[in-house]
Amino acid sequence: MLRVITISNEKGGVAKTTSTLSLGAALAELGHKVLVVDLDAQANLTLSLGFEPGESERTSSDIMLDNAPLLSACRKTDVENLDLIPSSSRIETSEQFLPVRTNYMTILQRAIANAPSMPYEYIILDCPPALGAITQNALAAADLLLIPTQAEYFSAYALRNMMTLIRRIREEHNPNLAYRILVTMLDKRNRTHRNIHDQLRATFGEGVFNTVIEIDTKLRESPIAGLPITRYKTGARGSTQYRVLAQELMEYAKETENRQPA
Ligand SMILES: Nc1ncnc2c1ncn2[C@@H]1O[C@H](COP(=O)(O)OP(=O)(O)OP(=O)(O)O)[C@@H](O)[C@H]1O
Ligand SMILES: [Mg+2]
C-alpha cells in the first residue's frame, strides 16, 4: 500500500518543496484526499500555500517534539482535497532534542499509525535539506522515498549518502522502504543535463521515474500567489509534468499492491 511519500535530498534547492506541493495538488485534483506536511524550519511549503509560519496553533513541531496527534495539526487549504500540516522554526530544535530520547526515530511513523481514522489517501512529507533526525523520521515512516535530483554532477554525487542512509533505515526501522529518483529542473538542450540523466538511468534503472520535470519559470512564480502550479497556471508545462508524475505514481501504487499477498 502506498500512503506515505517522503520527499528528501540533503542537497538544497533541488525542488523538494516544489515537488511536494505540485505532486500533492495533482493527486488532489484527481479526487484523492492528500495531506502535505512541512518538516522544514524554512517553512517554504507553508508559505507556498499562503500561510504565515507562526500563525498556526499547532505545527509539525508539536508532533515531533510534544507527541501531539497527527490530525490535530492538519489545516484545510484553499485547494480542494489538499490539507497542510504547517511548520515553524521550532522544528529545528528537533535535531538537538530528539536523539537523546528513546525510540526517537519512529515518532512520525507512530503518529501516522496512531491516527484513529485516517482521512487521507496520500501523505507527502517535505524534508529539510539535511539527513538528520527529522529526515530519518520521515524515511522510517515512508512507503516510498522520492528523491528530487537536478541533472548536475554534485546532485548526482549527493545520492551516495542517501543510498547509505536508505540501507540503514531498511535494516533498522522500515524494511519495505522503496525509492524513486525524480529528475527536476531539466534543460533538455543542455548536453551535460542529458548525459547525467542518461547516467542516472543506466545506474539506477527502474529507480528513476520516467517522468522528468523540466525548467519552468511558472513554478517559481506560483508560491508568490500562494497556490500550487496546477491552480496558478493550469496549462503550464510544470502543471502537465507533475500531473504525469501523479499518474506514474498511481500506476506504481497499483503494481506494488498487486505484488502484496492477498
Ligand atoms: N522545474 C522548475 N523550473 C524552474 N524553477 C524551479 C523548478 N522547480 C523548482 N524551482 C525553483 O527552484 C527553487 C528551489 O526549489 P524548492 O524550494 O522547491 O527546492 P527545495 O529542494 O525544497 O529547497 P530547500 O533545500 O531549500 O528546501 C525555487 O525557487 C523554486 O521555485
Ligand atoms: Mg524546501
Tab-separated table of C-alpha atoms and ligand atoms in Angstrom:
chain	number	residue	atom	x	y	z
A	1	MET	CA	0.000	0.000	0.000
A	2	LEU	CA	1.335	3.428	-0.896
A	3	ARG	CA	0.263	6.084	1.517
A	4	VAL	CA	3.294	7.948	2.821
A	5	ILE	CA	5.655	9.557	0.319
A	6	THR	CA	8.755	11.242	1.734
A	7	ILE	CA	10.482	13.844	-0.412
A	8	SER	CA	14.110	14.230	0.553
A	9	ASN	CA	17.578	15.123	-0.652
A	10	GLU	CA	20.319	16.588	1.520
A	11	LYS	CA	21.147	18.940	-1.309
A	12	GLY	CA	19.356	22.282	-1.075
A	13	GLY	CA	17.222	23.817	-3.809
A	14	VAL	CA	16.572	20.660	-5.841
A	15	ALA	CA	12.758	21.129	-5.855
A	16	LYS	CA	11.753	19.103	-2.781
A	17	THR	CA	9.156	21.642	-1.691
A	18	THR	CA	8.008	22.391	-5.244
A	19	SER	CA	7.547	18.653	-5.863
A	20	THR	CA	5.678	18.108	-2.566
A	21	LEU	CA	3.207	20.841	-3.383
A	22	SER	CA	2.825	20.209	-7.115
A	23	LEU	CA	2.510	16.428	-6.809
A	24	GLY	CA	0.149	16.807	-3.839
A	25	ALA	CA	-2.039	19.211	-5.804
A	26	ALA	CA	-2.031	16.953	-8.886
A	27	LEU	CA	-3.196	13.984	-6.772
A	28	ALA	CA	-5.823	16.170	-5.044
A	29	GLU	CA	-7.098	17.294	-8.451
A	30	LEU	CA	-7.736	13.630	-9.295
A	31	GLY	CA	-10.038	13.437	-6.269
A	32	HIS	CA	-7.604	11.899	-3.772
A	33	LYS	CA	-7.528	13.209	-0.213
A	34	VAL	CA	-3.986	14.489	0.281
A	35	LEU	CA	-2.070	15.784	3.292
A	36	VAL	CA	1.219	17.622	2.759
A	37	VAL	CA	3.471	18.022	5.794
A	38	ASP	CA	6.085	20.758	6.172
A	39	LEU	CA	9.027	19.403	8.180
A	40	ASP	CA	11.428	22.228	7.307
A	41	ALA	CA	12.219	25.195	9.583
A	42	GLN	CA	12.353	27.405	6.464
A	43	ALA	CA	8.583	26.756	6.177
A	44	ASN	CA	8.639	27.183	2.391
A	45	LEU	CA	5.774	24.743	1.879
A	46	THR	CA	3.697	26.565	4.494
A	47	LEU	CA	4.382	29.908	2.775
A	48	SER	CA	3.696	28.451	-0.692
A	49	LEU	CA	0.154	27.639	0.420
A	50	GLY	CA	-0.425	31.163	1.670
A	51	PHE	CA	0.055	30.564	5.410
A	52	GLU	CA	2.332	32.618	7.659
A	53	PRO	CA	4.651	30.431	9.734
A	54	GLY	CA	3.723	31.174	13.325
A	55	GLU	CA	0.031	31.840	12.671
A	56	SER	CA	-0.953	28.204	13.286
A	57	GLU	CA	-1.628	26.968	16.782
A	58	ARG	CA	-0.274	23.501	16.013
A	59	THR	CA	2.583	22.692	13.645
A	60	SER	CA	4.781	19.748	12.748
A	61	SER	CA	6.989	20.637	15.773
A	62	ASP	CA	4.144	19.718	18.133
A	63	ILE	CA	4.045	16.246	16.563
A	64	MET	CA	7.800	15.741	16.577
A	65	LEU	CA	8.577	17.257	19.984
A	66	ASP	CA	5.393	17.017	22.082
A	67	ASN	CA	3.672	13.885	20.722
A	68	ALA	CA	0.652	15.859	19.503
A	69	PRO	CA	-1.754	13.666	17.460
A	70	LEU	CA	-1.172	13.944	13.700
A	71	LEU	CA	-4.694	15.044	12.836
A	72	SER	CA	-4.695	17.820	15.465
A	73	ALA	CA	-2.230	19.823	13.351
A	74	CYS	CA	-3.963	19.497	9.941
A	75	ARG	CA	-5.315	22.629	8.259
A	76	LYS	CA	-7.538	22.969	5.223
A	77	THR	CA	-6.038	24.914	2.313
A	78	ASP	CA	-7.753	26.833	-0.493
A	79	VAL	CA	-7.178	23.798	-2.705
A	80	GLU	CA	-9.906	21.171	-2.631
A	81	ASN	CA	-8.796	17.805	-1.147
A	82	LEU	CA	-5.460	19.274	-0.023
A	83	ASP	CA	-4.650	19.770	3.660
A	84	LEU	CA	-1.415	21.007	5.253
A	85	ILE	CA	0.475	20.489	8.465
A	86	PRO	CA	2.430	23.747	8.669
A	87	SER	CA	5.911	24.184	10.066
A	88	SER	CA	7.542	26.675	12.380
A	89	SER	CA	11.170	27.489	13.163
A	90	ARG	CA	10.903	25.441	16.408
A	91	ILE	CA	11.193	22.218	14.426
A	92	GLU	CA	14.900	22.924	14.075
A	93	THR	CA	15.378	22.108	17.782
A	94	SER	CA	14.320	18.501	16.971
A	95	GLU	CA	17.810	17.851	15.632
A	96	GLN	CA	19.190	18.643	19.086
A	97	PHE	CA	16.471	17.242	21.380
A	98	LEU	CA	15.281	14.082	19.617
A	99	PRO	CA	18.480	11.997	19.581
A	100	VAL	CA	18.568	11.869	23.401
A	101	ARG	CA	15.105	10.260	23.533
A	102	THR	CA	14.396	6.545	23.236
A	103	ASN	CA	12.700	5.383	20.005
A	104	TYR	CA	13.076	8.856	18.550
A	105	MET	CA	13.445	7.539	15.005
A	106	THR	CA	9.857	6.323	14.837
A	107	ILE	CA	7.944	9.304	16.266
A	108	LEU	CA	6.440	10.205	12.902
A	109	GLN	CA	5.835	6.578	11.917
A	110	ARG	CA	3.851	6.081	15.150
A	111	ALA	CA	1.992	9.402	14.817
A	112	ILE	CA	0.706	8.244	11.402
A	113	ALA	CA	-0.086	4.700	12.583
A	114	ASN	CA	-1.924	6.021	15.646
A	115	ALA	CA	-4.286	8.357	13.762
A	116	PRO	CA	-7.657	6.842	14.769
A	117	SER	CA	-9.336	7.125	11.364
A	118	MET	CA	-7.114	8.125	8.502
A	119	PRO	CA	-8.923	10.562	6.205
A	120	TYR	CA	-6.019	10.778	3.720
A	121	GLU	CA	-5.093	8.516	0.838
A	122	TYR	CA	-1.701	10.184	0.405
A	123	ILE	CA	0.569	11.870	2.936
A	124	ILE	CA	3.555	13.705	1.453
A	125	LEU	CA	6.402	14.739	3.762
A	126	ASP	CA	8.608	17.687	2.735
A	127	CYS	CA	12.027	17.336	4.402
A	128	PRO	CA	14.733	19.907	5.151
A	129	PRO	CA	17.974	19.779	3.104
A	130	ALA	CA	19.781	17.521	5.611
A	131	LEU	CA	19.820	13.868	6.619
A	132	GLY	CA	19.350	14.453	10.366
A	133	ALA	CA	16.746	13.267	12.887
A	134	ILE	CA	13.767	14.836	11.071
A	135	THR	CA	14.604	13.299	7.707
A	136	GLN	CA	15.375	9.943	9.325
A	137	ASN	CA	11.930	10.011	10.951
A	138	ALA	CA	10.365	10.774	7.577
A	139	LEU	CA	12.255	7.865	5.979
A	140	ALA	CA	11.222	5.472	8.741
A	141	ALA	CA	7.585	6.482	8.135
A	142	ALA	CA	7.668	6.278	4.317
A	143	ASP	CA	6.270	3.714	1.902
A	144	LEU	CA	8.158	5.488	-0.888
A	145	LEU	CA	11.066	7.904	-0.805
A	146	LEU	CA	11.027	10.322	-3.723
A	147	ILE	CA	14.435	11.902	-4.302
A	148	PRO	CA	14.336	15.026	-6.472
A	149	THR	CA	17.664	15.477	-8.225
A	150	GLN	CA	18.992	18.009	-10.674
A	151	ALA	CA	20.936	16.611	-13.590
A	152	GLU	CA	24.106	18.205	-12.195
A	153	TYR	CA	27.273	16.426	-11.102
A	154	PHE	CA	27.077	17.438	-7.412
A	155	SER	CA	23.412	16.476	-7.144
A	156	ALA	CA	24.077	13.057	-8.570
A	157	TYR	CA	27.043	12.747	-6.192
A	158	ALA	CA	24.864	13.589	-3.156
A	159	LEU	CA	22.808	10.446	-3.890
A	160	ARG	CA	25.617	8.310	-2.416
A	161	ASN	CA	24.911	9.438	1.144
A	162	MET	CA	21.207	8.912	0.589
A	163	MET	CA	21.748	5.328	-0.581
A	164	THR	CA	23.774	4.603	2.576
A	165	LEU	CA	21.010	6.063	4.745
A	166	ILE	CA	18.312	4.055	2.901
A	167	ARG	CA	20.200	0.835	3.677
A	168	ARG	CA	20.410	1.760	7.359
A	169	ILE	CA	16.739	2.722	7.649
A	170	ARG	CA	15.728	-0.530	5.907
A	171	GLU	CA	17.796	-2.562	8.377
A	172	GLU	CA	16.646	-0.773	11.499
A	173	HIS	CA	13.168	0.686	11.068
A	174	ASN	CA	11.498	0.215	7.715
A	175	PRO	CA	12.399	-2.948	5.744
A	176	ASN	CA	9.992	-2.122	2.894
A	177	LEU	CA	11.283	1.369	2.149
A	178	ALA	CA	11.334	1.845	-1.648
A	179	TYR	CA	12.806	4.801	-3.500
A	180	ARG	CA	12.493	6.562	-6.842
A	181	ILE	CA	14.664	9.371	-8.196
A	182	LEU	CA	12.917	12.292	-9.899
A	183	VAL	CA	14.984	14.419	-12.271
A	184	THR	CA	13.978	18.062	-11.813
A	185	MET	CA	14.767	21.394	-13.476
A	186	LEU	CA	15.980	19.581	-16.576
A	187	ASP	CA	17.128	21.617	-19.556
A	188	LYS	CA	16.821	19.231	-22.484
A	189	ARG	CA	19.002	21.458	-24.690
A	190	ASN	CA	21.878	21.189	-22.209
A	191	ARG	CA	24.225	18.349	-23.157
A	192	THR	CA	25.550	17.848	-19.587
A	193	HIS	CA	21.990	17.557	-18.316
A	194	ARG	CA	21.202	14.942	-20.948
A	195	ASN	CA	24.375	12.975	-20.162
A	196	ILE	CA	23.781	12.945	-16.404
A	197	HIS	CA	20.142	11.979	-16.908
A	198	ASP	CA	21.270	9.043	-19.096
A	199	GLN	CA	23.867	8.040	-16.497
A	200	LEU	CA	21.279	8.099	-13.694
A	201	ARG	CA	19.013	5.817	-15.715
A	202	ALA	CA	21.904	3.490	-16.512
A	203	THR	CA	22.910	3.323	-12.834
A	204	PHE	CA	19.523	3.175	-11.129
A	205	GLY	CA	17.320	1.630	-13.850
A	206	GLU	CA	13.749	1.354	-12.574
A	207	GLY	CA	14.749	3.502	-9.615
A	208	VAL	CA	14.361	6.608	-11.806
A	209	PHE	CA	10.903	7.925	-12.676
A	210	ASN	CA	10.186	8.012	-16.422
A	211	THR	CA	8.626	11.425	-15.887
A	212	VAL	CA	11.075	14.329	-15.767
A	213	ILE	CA	10.351	17.868	-14.642
A	214	GLU	CA	11.801	20.477	-16.977
A	215	ILE	CA	12.656	24.058	-16.117
A	216	ASP	CA	9.508	26.189	-15.962
A	217	THR	CA	9.608	29.701	-14.522
A	218	LYS	CA	5.893	29.431	-13.703
A	219	LEU	CA	6.960	27.058	-10.914
A	220	ARG	CA	8.983	29.932	-9.426
A	221	GLU	CA	6.015	32.301	-9.538
A	222	SER	CA	3.309	30.097	-8.057
A	223	PRO	CA	4.489	30.339	-4.378
A	224	ILE	CA	4.073	34.121	-4.603
A	225	ALA	CA	0.418	33.552	-5.495
A	226	GLY	CA	0.113	31.074	-2.576
A	227	LEU	CA	-1.133	28.399	-4.975
A	228	PRO	CA	0.195	25.167	-6.452
A	229	ILE	CA	1.149	25.332	-10.125
A	230	THR	CA	-1.879	23.245	-11.152
A	231	ARG	CA	-4.144	26.027	-9.851
A	232	TYR	CA	-1.885	29.013	-10.617
A	233	LYS	CA	-1.272	28.167	-14.299
A	234	THR	CA	-3.217	25.039	-15.063
A	235	GLY	CA	-1.919	24.744	-18.652
A	236	ALA	CA	1.767	25.358	-17.840
A	237	ARG	CA	4.382	22.744	-18.691
A	238	GLY	CA	5.099	22.313	-14.967
A	239	SER	CA	1.418	21.522	-14.307
A	240	THR	CA	1.342	18.933	-17.077
A	241	GLN	CA	4.558	17.246	-15.962
A	242	TYR	CA	3.522	16.985	-12.303
A	243	ARG	CA	0.164	15.536	-13.455
A	244	VAL	CA	2.049	12.912	-15.475
A	245	LEU	CA	4.159	12.191	-12.386
A	246	ALA	CA	0.959	11.702	-10.337
A	247	GLN	CA	-0.235	9.156	-12.935
A	248	GLU	CA	3.091	7.322	-12.886
A	249	LEU	CA	2.959	7.215	-9.100
A	250	MET	CA	-0.565	5.801	-9.102
A	251	GLU	CA	0.491	3.075	-11.541
A	252	TYR	CA	3.419	2.286	-9.249
A	253	ALA	CA	0.999	2.118	-6.288
A	254	LYS	CA	-1.240	-0.323	-8.185
A	255	GLU	CA	1.722	-2.539	-9.105
A	256	THR	CA	3.002	-2.709	-5.527
A	257	GLU	CA	-0.483	-3.527	-4.227
A	258	ASN	CA	-0.817	-6.399	-6.722
A	259	ARG	CA	2.537	-7.738	-5.551
A	260	GLN	CA	1.366	-7.947	-1.908
A	261	PRO	CA	-0.008	-11.379	-0.981
A	262	ALA	CA	-3.816	-11.303	-0.535
B	1	LIG	N1	11.090	22.896	-12.633
B	1	LIG	C1	11.494	24.080	-12.155
B	1	LIG	N2	11.802	25.087	-13.004
B	1	LIG	C2	12.230	26.282	-12.536
B	1	LIG	N3	12.366	26.581	-11.248
B	1	LIG	C3	12.066	25.620	-10.341
B	1	LIG	C4	11.607	24.329	-10.744
B	1	LIG	N4	11.404	23.599	-9.630
B	1	LIG	C5	11.713	24.389	-8.573
B	1	LIG	N5	12.110	25.614	-8.993
B	1	LIG	C6	12.574	26.737	-8.169
B	1	LIG	O1	13.845	26.380	-7.600
B	1	LIG	C7	13.963	26.890	-6.285
B	1	LIG	C8	14.212	25.750	-5.308
B	1	LIG	O2	13.054	24.910	-5.273
B	1	LIG	P1	12.497	24.321	-3.916
B	1	LIG	O3	12.348	25.376	-2.883
B	1	LIG	O4	11.309	23.509	-4.240
B	1	LIG	O5	13.712	23.376	-3.539
B	1	LIG	P2	13.994	22.622	-2.163
B	1	LIG	O6	14.753	21.389	-2.513
B	1	LIG	O7	12.744	22.450	-1.395
B	1	LIG	O8	14.938	23.665	-1.418
B	1	LIG	P3	15.431	23.572	0.109
B	1	LIG	O9	16.540	22.568	0.097
B	1	LIG	O10	15.910	24.965	0.427
B	1	LIG	O11	14.262	23.137	0.933
B	1	LIG	C9	12.678	27.645	-6.004
B	1	LIG	O12	12.860	28.997	-6.304
B	1	LIG	C10	11.678	27.011	-6.981
B	1	LIG	O13	10.630	27.904	-7.323
B	2	MG	MG	12.288	23.004	0.606
